[in-house]
Amino acid sequence: MNTNDRLLTVEEAAERPGTGVRFIRRLIAERRIRYVRLGKHVRIADSVLAAYIAERTVEPVRGRRAGYGLVV
């Protein structure tokens, strides 16, 4: 986490990838994403959310498909 990072609320963090608040809260509860607790408030750094998305980005398969999902 960068010190100049913007800390997002759970609602703002959910808007970034277009998910619901419930999904972000589950990531926090399962400790699958880093977060900051400020008293009773929870914040997620913008760079942490970007890294989470980048780690789960699936690259497309290169090459022509011969059929039935096989890549030549």
XYZ file of C-alpha atoms in Angstrom:
72
model
C 0.000 0.000 0.000
C 1.300 3.406 -0.993
C 1.114 6.227 1.569
C -0.453 8.520 -1.054
C -3.153 5.972 -1.845
C -6.770 6.966 -1.603
C -8.661 4.918 0.966
C -11.991 3.757 -0.423
C -15.128 2.976 1.524
C -16.665 -0.447 0.984
C -19.283 1.144 -1.261
C -16.648 2.932 -3.379
C -14.571 -0.245 -3.579
C -17.606 -2.174 -4.838
C -18.224 0.381 -7.598
C -14.714 0.000 -9.092
C -15.080 -3.579 -10.386
C -18.868 -3.251 -10.658
C -19.671 -5.705 -7.877
C -21.975 -5.507 -4.920
C -21.059 -4.347 -1.449
C -21.729 -7.870 -0.192
C -18.891 -9.277 -2.336
C -16.376 -6.763 -0.942
C -17.524 -7.428 2.618
C -17.055 -11.171 2.039
C -13.500 -10.571 0.752
C -12.805 -8.642 3.948
C -14.424 -11.247 6.225
C -12.457 -14.065 4.577
C -9.286 -11.924 4.671
C -8.786 -12.371 0.926
C -8.005 -8.658 0.491
C -5.939 -6.239 2.585
C -7.877 -3.517 4.358
C -7.477 -0.792 6.963
C -9.653 -0.605 10.049
C -10.134 2.919 11.411
C -12.210 2.435 14.530
C -15.425 0.845 13.306
C -14.800 1.962 9.716
C -13.174 -0.253 7.084
C -11.237 1.204 4.152
C -9.516 -0.408 1.195
C -6.552 1.262 -0.495
C -7.013 1.945 -4.195
C -3.728 0.176 -5.044
C -4.757 -2.920 -3.062
C -7.992 -3.164 -5.019
C -6.142 -2.647 -8.323
C -3.628 -5.367 -7.383
C -6.436 -7.762 -6.431
C -8.076 -7.230 -9.822
C -4.754 -7.542 -11.698
C -3.896 -10.824 -9.945
C -7.191 -12.328 -11.033
C -7.159 -11.100 -14.618
C -7.180 -14.045 -17.016
C -5.237 -13.624 -20.233
C -6.881 -14.805 -23.469
C -5.728 -17.997 -25.158
C -3.574 -17.332 -28.208
C -3.931 -19.411 -31.350
C -6.726 -20.766 -33.499
C -9.245 -23.172 -32.143
C -9.449 -26.434 -34.079
C -12.715 -27.477 -32.480
C -14.252 -28.435 -29.178
C -12.039 -26.023 -27.270
C -8.710 -27.473 -28.386
C -6.019 -24.937 -29.192
C -3.690 -25.705 -32.080
